[in-house]
């Protein structure tokens, strides 16, 4: 079955604002679509230099934080870094540790809580243990912005705290020496989308600017680790994040850090390849995350701070093995979650999926939640129940803040935190159903029907003959891609001259597209069954990303396909036919119907066809909800389309369905489960006369 409906849209903003005639046409379009039209902004975007980094002292409480750290260094006080167990937390902890140790010779240690035993965030038991070691200053990284009670406890036991975080702030801030978070309402820092490790880097930058013996150039060597955490935390790769990643990606292949070298090796990095956000997100980050998800996240820090090659490679191998185990565990939990959803959740009514089990591993439910959200395209919460308490992760879709949704029902939760697209929470088991009800009530108020339909945004239409290796190389100067700077996508038109399934399990689509005697090959990963709905010579449109295929020393352009649809001209013709039919039939039903059927070569529609369509509607409703591509139901032919409309009208007459046709999509509700007689329909009887 073709995947659920997707909305295609052209970005096309600020058209023709860039006046530089020497700039390639498609580069100009892409920049305009991202709102980058001023000459100075264009140069900053295309050539992000470290001089573009903002003044760290624009961050609220930066002065207090720098002063307290330098006081601790001057008095040789014990400093503890308290980090989160994800990649952002691991890299944040590592960078700050290395800086304090190497550049300031600080008396520094670090602490990362155990995901399974301690859970997310700062906890009192850890604070007591840290204070008992003689610690006088605690610096949180990528965590702490909601730790009000814990910070008060730290104050009571004589432990000074500096909070550095990037998550959304709640109504009350922790009582601490300094609270550095660009999302503070009273903070006027020019960029509030830094990752946790980005905020840590600003603290390092602030210290370096204050201390005479540290050259600011010396701190830039840490950017390779900062970039890994930035990409892994999926923050927008614009402004300072673009500056960090753009410059770091050039340094990573020849990194000074022994641990990162070992991680690159174990991740099959080839020295002549470019570092991309995709490589970090899909190769490096999962291995670092595996430590925190399955084992001990401290090993990720140990990897980055070691100065011994043998130790680094040993840790990297362990992380690699745990990542393989994580993948197996993830697949098992994903399949179980899908079974629960298909059996217990009402996909027609529930806009937010809440799924809980006692048998799931805390460390991977966040990844599974992402996959569930991708499959059903709606926000999801996966909860692991243990001793009457459920802890878990939430993921959302574009246009709906899961943080705000949880915030509206915060009184029933033990704790929660996060941002628009992802969150973590803890709640008593007996309140899970109430949470589900409250979230869906909020979603019903806030969501529109379009919220739960995937969006594919293209920068422009492009002709097949225009796509060259040279053009693709020009577009690649816009890297690194990520949130805020998505990889450019294009819409192509043409005729299919090759279509087949490839891959070990035949789950990828290979397609050749021809237009004006020029051909381009495309690959659609994870797009099985499309060969059943499209055939040779079909006129289609496809949307995807341009890439260079390298094979046997040859380089050729190709397109990474994200979706396919029949050519809009064909769809518009069907729409015209549909409107004609509706007008004629509603004007004078019996007078026009017979002639309409004859003109469209519609003869008897047999009972079996009605049964086939109803079964498909029923099945598709359970899987994809009440919006469906008509091409999930029929072949793209006028006769088949008219037959479908007639069948739907019979079902409507019998009270079986309510539907609305928005070519090429069908929105519908099935109204009855009981059996009805088709020959009770006046239209059905006419259709049987042939």
XYZ file of C-alpha atoms in Angstrom:
690
model
C 0.000 0.000 0.000
C 1.245 3.500 -0.834
C 2.222 5.409 2.341
C -0.172 7.868 3.877
C -0.974 11.197 2.326
C 1.781 13.788 2.269
C 1.382 17.471 1.595
C 3.786 18.856 -0.990
C 4.553 22.536 -0.792
C 6.940 24.951 -2.443
C 8.868 27.150 -0.054
C 9.275 30.041 -2.529
C 9.560 33.047 -0.251
C 11.143 36.414 -0.972
C 11.276 35.623 -4.696
C 13.780 37.587 -6.791
C 15.130 39.505 -3.786
C 18.758 38.608 -4.465
C 20.147 40.953 -7.096
C 23.535 39.289 -7.601
C 23.291 38.109 -11.221
C 26.458 36.023 -10.885
C 24.922 33.791 -8.245
C 23.592 30.477 -9.641
C 19.814 30.537 -10.027
C 19.046 27.655 -7.699
C 21.453 28.820 -4.983
C 19.661 32.177 -4.993
C 16.258 30.473 -4.739
C 17.319 28.312 -1.820
C 18.785 31.264 0.072
C 15.656 33.324 -0.575
C 13.510 30.480 0.716
C 15.489 30.578 3.956
C 15.010 34.319 4.279
C 18.648 35.079 3.470
C 18.537 37.923 0.961
C 20.741 40.695 2.360
C 24.250 40.675 0.870
C 25.930 40.673 4.294
C 23.721 37.818 5.532
C 24.462 35.835 2.373
C 28.200 36.149 2.908
C 27.869 35.163 6.567
C 25.834 32.114 5.616
C 28.091 30.960 2.802
C 31.285 31.716 4.731
C 30.595 31.262 8.461
C 33.663 32.474 10.333
C 34.463 32.197 14.026
C 34.374 35.988 14.229
C 30.588 35.680 13.885
C 30.289 34.086 17.340
C 28.337 36.316 19.718
C 29.699 37.912 22.871
C 29.215 35.290 25.639
C 28.594 38.017 28.213
C 25.286 38.799 26.523
C 24.028 35.655 28.258
C 22.286 36.381 31.549
C 24.431 35.490 34.603
C 27.577 34.872 32.549
C 29.586 37.353 34.621
C 28.624 35.612 37.868
C 29.412 32.169 36.435
C 32.853 33.168 35.145
C 33.742 34.866 38.420
C 32.716 31.845 40.503
C 34.629 29.377 38.306
C 37.792 31.479 38.441
C 37.446 31.802 42.213
C 37.282 27.997 42.451
C 40.360 27.678 40.245
C 42.267 30.275 42.251
C 41.500 28.523 45.567
C 41.922 25.009 44.139
C 38.354 24.135 45.120
C 36.928 20.806 44.081
C 34.683 21.308 41.013
C 32.170 18.730 39.836
C 30.524 18.760 36.418
C 27.042 17.210 36.431
C 25.923 16.173 32.938
C 23.054 14.451 31.195
C 23.490 10.949 29.768
C 22.738 11.732 26.113
C 25.263 12.840 23.479
C 24.695 16.507 24.249
C 25.354 15.838 27.929
C 28.370 13.623 27.240
C 30.011 16.166 24.944
C 29.124 19.044 27.296
C 30.763 17.261 30.210
C 33.806 16.313 28.139
C 34.459 19.777 26.731
C 34.144 21.546 30.071
C 36.280 18.927 31.826
C 39.032 19.151 29.201
C 39.044 22.938 29.298
C 39.138 23.245 33.086
C 41.770 20.520 33.346
C 44.022 21.437 30.432
C 43.773 25.213 30.257
C 43.199 26.085 33.943
C 44.701 23.043 35.719
C 41.490 22.778 37.724
C 40.666 20.219 40.427
C 37.760 18.804 38.458
C 35.654 15.625 38.343
C 32.407 14.741 36.614
C 29.168 12.921 37.355
C 26.573 11.515 34.986
C 23.533 9.801 36.534
C 22.650 6.235 35.666
C 19.626 6.300 33.363
C 18.045 3.187 34.877
C 18.888 3.691 38.554
C 18.655 7.473 38.886
C 16.695 8.704 35.897
C 16.868 12.097 34.230
C 18.203 15.229 35.847
C 19.868 16.320 39.049
C 19.060 14.181 42.100
C 19.557 14.723 45.818
C 21.446 11.490 46.487
C 24.035 12.396 43.880
C 24.400 15.893 45.339
C 25.032 14.468 48.804
C 27.651 12.081 47.441
C 29.361 14.878 45.514
C 29.379 17.213 48.540
C 30.752 14.452 50.764
C 33.808 14.310 48.503
C 34.629 17.855 49.529
C 33.183 19.506 46.433
C 32.467 23.216 46.729
C 31.242 24.040 43.222
C 28.864 22.071 41.001
C 28.342 23.022 37.350
C 25.416 21.394 35.558
C 25.619 20.943 31.793
C 22.644 20.197 29.517
C 20.475 19.773 32.626
C 19.321 21.541 35.765
C 16.946 24.247 34.560
C 14.014 22.593 36.378
C 15.998 21.403 39.435
C 14.586 23.935 41.911
C 14.260 21.585 44.896
C 17.619 19.985 44.206
C 19.370 23.352 44.007
C 17.821 24.380 47.301
C 19.146 21.168 48.840
C 22.603 21.912 47.436
C 22.457 25.376 48.986
C 21.450 23.875 52.335
C 24.457 21.528 52.386
C 26.931 24.212 51.361
C 27.341 23.347 47.690
C 27.446 26.235 45.226
C 25.720 25.548 41.904
C 26.066 27.027 38.424
C 23.336 25.922 36.018
C 24.104 25.741 32.293
C 21.238 24.406 30.207
C 19.335 25.032 26.998
C 15.973 23.413 27.720
C 12.717 25.310 28.145
C 12.394 27.153 31.432
C 9.425 26.655 33.706
C 7.741 29.287 35.864
C 10.419 29.184 38.571
C 14.182 29.162 38.063
C 16.533 27.286 40.400
C 18.215 29.297 43.161
C 21.865 29.165 42.114
C 25.018 31.268 41.804
C 24.245 31.585 38.087
C 21.588 30.209 35.758
C 22.778 30.351 32.152
C 20.080 29.391 29.682
C 19.434 31.376 26.489
C 15.732 30.501 26.824
C 15.345 32.514 30.033
C 12.656 35.154 29.550
C 14.964 37.820 30.971
C 17.892 36.773 28.762
C 18.417 38.878 25.649
C 21.088 36.795 23.983
C 20.695 37.097 20.184
C 20.414 33.314 19.598
C 18.418 30.992 21.852
C 18.762 27.705 19.919
C 22.136 26.551 21.218
C 22.534 22.937 22.286
C 23.615 22.268 25.854
C 27.185 21.857 24.651
C 26.861 25.182 22.835
C 25.978 26.900 26.113
C 28.999 25.224 27.728
C 31.197 26.531 24.935
C 29.933 30.055 25.627
C 30.981 29.621 29.276
C 34.415 28.476 28.109
C 34.579 31.422 25.738
C 33.642 33.798 28.555
C 36.376 32.413 30.803
C 38.942 32.583 27.981
C 38.114 36.234 27.333
C 38.599 37.003 31.020
C 41.847 35.128 31.672
C 44.969 36.731 30.220
C 47.004 33.585 29.603
C 44.375 31.844 27.445
C 44.249 32.806 23.798
C 40.709 32.557 22.443
C 42.164 30.654 19.498
C 43.105 27.862 21.920
C 39.484 27.109 22.765
C 38.480 26.548 19.146
C 40.134 23.128 19.200
C 37.197 21.949 21.309
C 34.711 22.766 18.556
C 34.949 19.284 17.027
C 33.384 17.796 20.177
C 30.969 20.737 20.484
C 29.769 20.090 16.928
C 29.007 16.423 17.646
C 26.732 17.327 20.557
C 25.129 20.131 18.561
C 24.202 17.876 15.647
C 23.116 14.997 17.887
C 20.687 17.194 19.817
C 18.927 18.230 16.588
C 19.018 21.962 17.199
C 18.677 24.362 14.246
C 21.937 24.558 12.294
C 21.755 28.306 11.802
C 23.483 31.313 13.352
C 26.076 30.196 15.942
C 25.255 26.525 15.458
C 26.133 26.875 11.771
C 29.369 28.661 12.637
C 30.296 25.884 15.077
C 29.468 22.953 12.798
C 30.772 24.494 9.560
C 34.194 25.162 11.063
C 34.342 21.978 13.128
C 33.517 19.681 10.207
C 36.745 20.802 8.548
C 38.749 19.919 11.662
C 37.195 16.572 12.591
C 39.007 14.442 9.942
C 42.318 15.506 11.505
C 41.093 15.873 15.073
C 43.533 16.221 17.948
C 41.234 14.243 20.232
C 42.349 10.613 20.622
C 38.891 9.424 21.616
C 37.224 11.016 18.615
C 39.835 9.411 16.360
C 38.926 5.991 17.787
C 35.210 6.708 17.379
C 35.714 7.678 13.731
C 37.646 4.477 13.103
C 35.060 2.204 14.702
C 32.319 4.022 12.729
C 33.987 3.144 9.391
C 34.917 6.706 8.536
C 36.967 6.959 5.340
C 39.589 9.698 5.420
C 38.726 11.107 2.007
C 35.040 11.535 2.900
C 33.518 14.801 4.042
C 32.114 15.033 7.544
C 28.394 15.745 7.359
C 25.594 16.177 9.862
C 24.174 12.920 8.533
C 27.369 11.024 9.330
C 27.404 12.379 12.869
C 23.686 11.797 13.384
C 23.583 8.252 12.004
C 27.089 6.926 12.703
C 28.807 8.693 15.591
C 25.917 9.776 17.808
C 24.207 6.358 18.112
C 27.441 4.802 19.358
C 27.930 7.520 21.955
C 24.294 7.273 22.964
C 24.537 3.510 23.386
C 26.612 3.957 26.530
C 23.907 6.005 28.220
C 21.040 3.921 26.886
C 22.347 0.433 27.602
C 25.343 0.790 29.893
C 27.261 3.616 31.514
C 27.276 7.042 29.853
C 30.472 7.933 31.711
C 32.366 5.855 29.161
C 31.469 8.407 26.519
C 33.197 11.056 28.597
C 36.101 8.717 29.323
C 36.490 8.245 25.571
C 36.896 11.969 24.911
C 39.143 12.809 27.863
C 41.620 9.925 27.690
C 45.141 10.503 26.403
C 45.797 6.796 25.804
C 45.135 5.378 22.337
C 44.678 1.798 23.538
C 42.095 2.839 26.122
C 40.258 4.996 23.584
C 39.987 2.173 21.068
C 38.824 -0.269 23.756
C 36.037 2.098 24.848
C 35.039 2.746 21.227
C 34.754 -1.001 20.603
C 32.575 -1.444 23.691
C 30.286 1.362 22.568
C 30.077 -0.189 19.107
C 29.021 -3.550 20.560
C 26.442 -1.940 22.819
C 25.046 -0.026 19.874
C 24.473 -3.311 18.032
C 22.641 -4.677 21.080
C 20.661 -1.436 21.314
C 19.492 -1.901 17.721
C 18.166 -5.388 18.503
C 16.401 -4.160 21.632
C 14.943 -1.187 19.801
C 13.455 -3.383 17.072
C 11.859 -5.685 19.645
C 10.244 -2.842 21.591
C 9.128 -1.110 18.387
C 7.307 -4.219 17.182
C 5.651 -4.641 20.582
C 4.550 -0.998 20.635
C 3.039 -1.261 17.159
C 1.064 -4.344 18.222
C -0.303 -2.514 21.264
C -1.280 0.517 19.180
C -3.010 -1.566 16.515
C -4.932 -3.473 19.188
C -5.719 -0.894 21.866
C -5.441 2.641 20.503
C -8.187 4.359 18.547
C -6.312 5.769 15.578
C -9.408 7.593 14.344
C -9.787 9.644 17.511
C -6.431 9.765 19.299
C -4.231 12.550 18.028
C -1.536 11.716 20.591
C -0.520 8.106 21.173
C 0.315 7.081 24.737
C 1.709 3.555 25.018
C 2.978 1.889 28.197
C 4.474 -1.445 29.182
C 6.288 -3.012 32.114
C 8.782 -4.837 29.919
C 10.573 -2.049 28.086
C 14.120 -0.817 28.530
C 14.285 2.833 29.601
C 17.301 3.440 27.433
C 15.701 2.954 24.032
C 12.084 4.082 24.377
C 13.004 7.575 23.183
C 14.259 6.181 19.881
C 11.189 3.971 19.588
C 8.940 6.953 20.285
C 10.591 8.734 17.348
C 9.881 5.753 15.098
C 6.265 5.514 16.280
C 5.768 9.209 15.558
C 7.304 8.715 12.116
C 5.086 5.695 11.346
C 1.763 7.179 12.456
C 2.717 10.825 12.049
C 1.333 11.995 15.344
C 2.939 12.808 18.706
C 3.717 9.772 20.826
C 4.666 8.998 24.414
C 6.279 5.686 25.320
C 6.292 4.834 29.007
C 8.079 2.129 30.947
C 6.269 1.100 34.136
C 8.212 -0.018 37.176
C 6.998 -0.216 40.802
C 3.910 1.846 40.052
C 5.780 4.680 38.330
C 5.976 5.258 34.574
C 8.922 7.072 33.055
C 9.338 7.735 29.392
C 9.915 9.888 26.372
C 7.734 11.908 24.050
C 8.248 12.988 20.457
C 6.157 15.372 18.388
C 5.443 16.529 14.851
C 6.058 19.878 13.222
C 3.652 22.527 14.439
C 2.732 20.983 17.800
C 4.716 21.606 20.993
C 4.777 18.469 23.115
C 6.438 20.507 25.885
C 3.511 22.917 25.994
C 1.039 20.016 25.898
C 2.722 18.409 28.904
C 2.986 21.759 30.640
C -0.814 22.107 30.464
C -1.203 18.931 32.519
C 1.935 19.212 34.658
C 0.025 18.912 37.936
C -0.526 15.171 37.446
C 3.123 14.387 36.637
C 6.000 13.847 39.014
C 8.340 15.773 36.715
C 8.897 16.593 33.072
C 11.166 18.616 30.834
C 12.145 19.129 27.228
C 11.274 21.304 24.270
C 8.781 21.568 21.393
C 9.732 18.355 19.615
C 10.869 16.067 22.448
C 10.370 15.650 26.176
C 10.912 13.300 29.086
C 8.527 12.685 31.959
C 7.684 10.686 35.060
C 4.127 9.923 36.220
C 2.377 7.500 38.552
C 0.984 4.459 36.764
C -2.593 5.122 37.883
C -2.536 8.527 36.163
C -1.507 7.334 32.700
C -5.076 7.221 31.389
C -5.746 10.708 32.747
C -2.574 11.918 31.041
C -3.726 10.411 27.754
C -7.154 12.038 28.100
C -5.704 15.440 28.993
C -3.176 15.417 26.170
C -5.757 14.465 23.574
C -8.185 17.081 24.862
C -5.451 19.691 24.438
C -4.577 18.315 20.997
C -8.210 18.566 19.904
C -8.107 22.264 20.789
C -4.768 23.031 19.161
C -4.408 20.766 16.135
C -5.846 21.271 12.685
C -6.382 18.321 10.306
C -3.211 19.366 8.472
C -1.112 19.022 11.635
C -1.208 15.242 11.332
C -0.326 15.127 7.651
C 3.411 14.880 6.795
C 4.791 17.845 4.907
C 7.380 17.730 2.158
C 8.744 21.137 1.263
C 10.523 21.735 -2.012
C 12.675 24.703 -2.864
C 11.831 24.663 -6.553
C 10.757 22.712 -9.585
C 13.738 21.663 -11.675
C 14.049 20.095 -15.120
C 15.877 16.792 -15.447
C 18.213 18.252 -18.071
C 19.346 20.977 -15.638
C 20.655 18.519 -13.053
C 24.419 18.118 -13.356
C 27.268 17.136 -11.064
C 28.448 20.750 -11.177
C 25.051 22.053 -10.023
C 24.936 19.581 -7.136
C 28.434 20.607 -6.042
C 27.320 24.247 -6.039
C 24.333 23.369 -3.848
C 26.547 21.432 -1.441
C 28.213 24.657 -0.349
C 25.043 25.251 1.694
C 25.992 22.394 4.052
C 25.862 21.524 6.902
C 22.187 20.656 6.682
C 19.865 20.179 9.602
C 16.902 21.732 11.324
C 16.631 25.362 10.250
C 18.712 24.639 7.159
C 17.134 21.523 5.642
C 18.764 19.806 2.720
C 17.281 21.362 -0.439
C 14.533 19.372 -2.122
C 13.261 19.652 -5.677
C 10.243 18.525 -7.669
C 10.897 16.822 -11.012
C 8.464 15.868 -13.765
C 8.883 13.145 -16.326
C 8.002 9.667 -17.491
C 9.086 6.452 -15.810
C 11.536 4.515 -17.982
C 12.679 2.090 -15.270
C 11.069 0.906 -12.058
C 11.975 -2.020 -9.822
C 12.587 -2.988 -6.232
C 16.158 -3.488 -5.025
C 17.946 -4.355 -1.814
C 18.285 -7.497 0.237
C 14.597 -7.547 1.144
C 13.310 -5.674 -1.923
C 12.367 -2.733 0.265
C 14.004 0.039 -1.778
C 12.773 1.525 -5.051
C 14.990 2.153 -8.070
C 13.403 4.455 -10.620
C 14.527 6.050 -13.859
C 12.898 9.335 -14.882
C 13.087 10.728 -18.417
C 12.162 14.135 -19.744
C 13.100 15.637 -23.117
C 15.431 12.722 -23.882
C 17.376 13.278 -20.639
C 17.346 10.684 -17.880
C 18.148 10.695 -14.175
C 18.195 7.716 -11.853
C 16.637 7.811 -8.423
C 16.566 5.661 -5.323
C 13.778 5.625 -2.752
C 14.911 4.014 0.486
C 12.202 2.179 2.378
C 9.668 2.557 -0.439
C 8.465 -0.987 -1.210
C 5.292 -1.751 -3.187
C 5.507 1.425 -5.257
C 6.080 -0.734 -8.308
C 2.480 -1.922 -7.896
C 1.091 1.587 -8.305
C 3.415 3.019 -10.926
C 4.494 1.479 -14.199
C 6.675 2.194 -17.219
C 5.777 5.367 -19.131
C 3.565 6.731 -16.336
C 3.716 10.525 -16.200
C 4.748 11.392 -12.657
C 6.204 13.993 -10.353
C 8.671 13.146 -7.637
C 10.182 15.106 -4.800
C 13.635 14.485 -3.421
C 17.194 15.585 -2.792
C 19.942 15.802 -5.391
C 23.059 13.714 -4.828
C 26.176 12.535 -6.629
C 26.454 8.811 -7.224
C 30.026 7.528 -7.365
C 30.596 4.100 -8.914
C 33.756 2.657 -10.435
C 35.351 6.075 -10.588
C 32.383 7.647 -12.401
C 30.293 10.435 -10.891
C 26.718 11.010 -11.994
C 23.722 12.913 -10.623
C 20.897 11.045 -8.938
C 17.864 11.906 -6.849
C 17.079 10.536 -3.408
C 13.325 10.091 -3.713
C 11.081 11.097 -0.817
C 7.676 10.755 -2.471
C 6.008 10.159 -5.835
C 2.662 11.199 -7.236
C 0.986 11.056 -10.577
C 1.416 14.159 -12.678
C -0.816 16.968 -11.489
C -2.245 17.387 -14.977
C -3.691 13.863 -14.725
C -5.055 14.599 -11.277
C -6.641 17.848 -12.462
C -8.335 15.950 -15.269
C -9.820 13.548 -12.740
C -10.984 16.506 -10.698
C -12.742 17.943 -13.738
C -14.424 14.600 -14.380
C -15.483 14.361 -10.759
C -16.999 17.855 -10.677
C -18.838 17.185 -13.953
C -20.321 13.999 -12.552
C -21.409 15.653 -9.304
C -23.021 18.579 -11.082
C -24.934 16.434 -13.547
C -26.120 13.897 -11.016
C -27.169 16.436 -8.412
C -29.016 18.516 -11.033
C -31.142 15.688 -12.355
C -30.062 12.314 -11.047
C -31.792 9.872 -13.387
C -31.736 12.052 -16.490
C -27.958 12.465 -16.600
C -26.628 9.328 -14.952
C -27.168 6.930 -17.839
C -25.494 9.236 -20.353
C -22.650 9.950 -17.967
C -21.993 6.241 -17.483
C -22.014 5.608 -21.201
C -19.693 8.524 -21.986
C -17.150 7.202 -19.499
C -17.484 3.585 -20.614
C -18.835 2.556 -17.199
C -20.731 -0.706 -17.380
C -21.965 -2.945 -14.595
C -19.990 -2.572 -11.363
C -20.129 -6.008 -9.831
C -20.783 -6.679 -6.174
C -17.235 -7.992 -5.700
C -15.849 -4.546 -6.541
C -17.964 -2.959 -3.811
C -16.688 -5.521 -1.307
C -13.084 -4.948 -2.387
C -13.310 -1.172 -1.962
C -15.049 -1.431 1.417
C -12.389 -3.800 2.752
C -9.652 -1.421 1.601
C -11.410 1.535 3.210
C -11.788 -0.337 6.480
C -8.163 -1.471 6.506
C -6.741 1.901 5.472
C -8.811 3.633 8.149
C -7.158 1.557 10.867
C -3.663 2.048 9.498
C -3.666 5.617 8.188
C -6.679 7.299 9.748
C -9.430 9.013 7.807
C -7.344 10.588 5.053
C -6.303 8.435 2.130
C -4.819 8.774 -1.328
C -7.326 7.562 -3.899
C -4.414 5.768 -5.546
C -4.291 3.477 -2.515
C -7.689 2.274 -3.702
C -7.582 2.351 -7.491
C -5.312 2.519 -10.529
C -4.806 6.039 -11.956
C -7.352 5.677 -14.743
C -10.457 7.756 -15.376
C -12.723 4.714 -15.538
C -11.455 3.395 -12.210
C -11.847 6.824 -10.642
C -15.449 7.222 -11.750
C -16.205 3.713 -10.515
C -14.759 4.628 -7.128
C -16.929 7.749 -6.868
C -20.043 5.749 -7.761
C -19.219 3.077 -5.186
C -18.651 5.723 -2.516
C -21.998 7.308 -3.355
C -23.725 3.948 -2.968
C -22.108 3.574 0.461
C -23.169 7.130 1.287
C -26.753 6.417 0.254
C -26.793 3.339 2.515
C -25.452 5.298 5.489
C -22.141 3.438 5.526
C -19.820 6.377 4.937
C -19.378 10.113 5.015
C -16.698 11.319 2.645
C -15.137 14.346 1.081
C -13.031 14.226 -2.076
C -10.037 16.564 -2.197
C -8.193 15.209 -5.236
C -6.008 13.220 -4.953
C -7.109 12.573 -1.383
C -10.190 11.070 0.178
C -11.289 12.000 3.686
C -13.891 9.675 5.160
C -15.570 8.108 8.178
C -17.193 4.675 8.211
C -20.488 4.921 10.059
C -21.810 1.372 10.489
C -20.464 -2.048 11.216
C -23.716 -3.896 10.648
C -24.470 -5.493 7.311
C -26.677 -3.733 4.784
C -28.139 -4.859 1.496
C -26.551 -3.206 -1.513
C -29.726 -3.526 -3.532
C -31.413 -1.220 -1.020
C -29.571 1.566 -2.837
C -31.290 3.200 -5.796
C -27.929 4.032 -7.371
C -26.701 0.453 -6.946
C -29.730 -0.878 -8.842
C -29.043 1.514 -11.726
C -25.427 0.392 -11.845
C -26.493 -3.242 -12.101
C -28.478 -2.607 -15.270
C -25.256 -2.361 -17.270
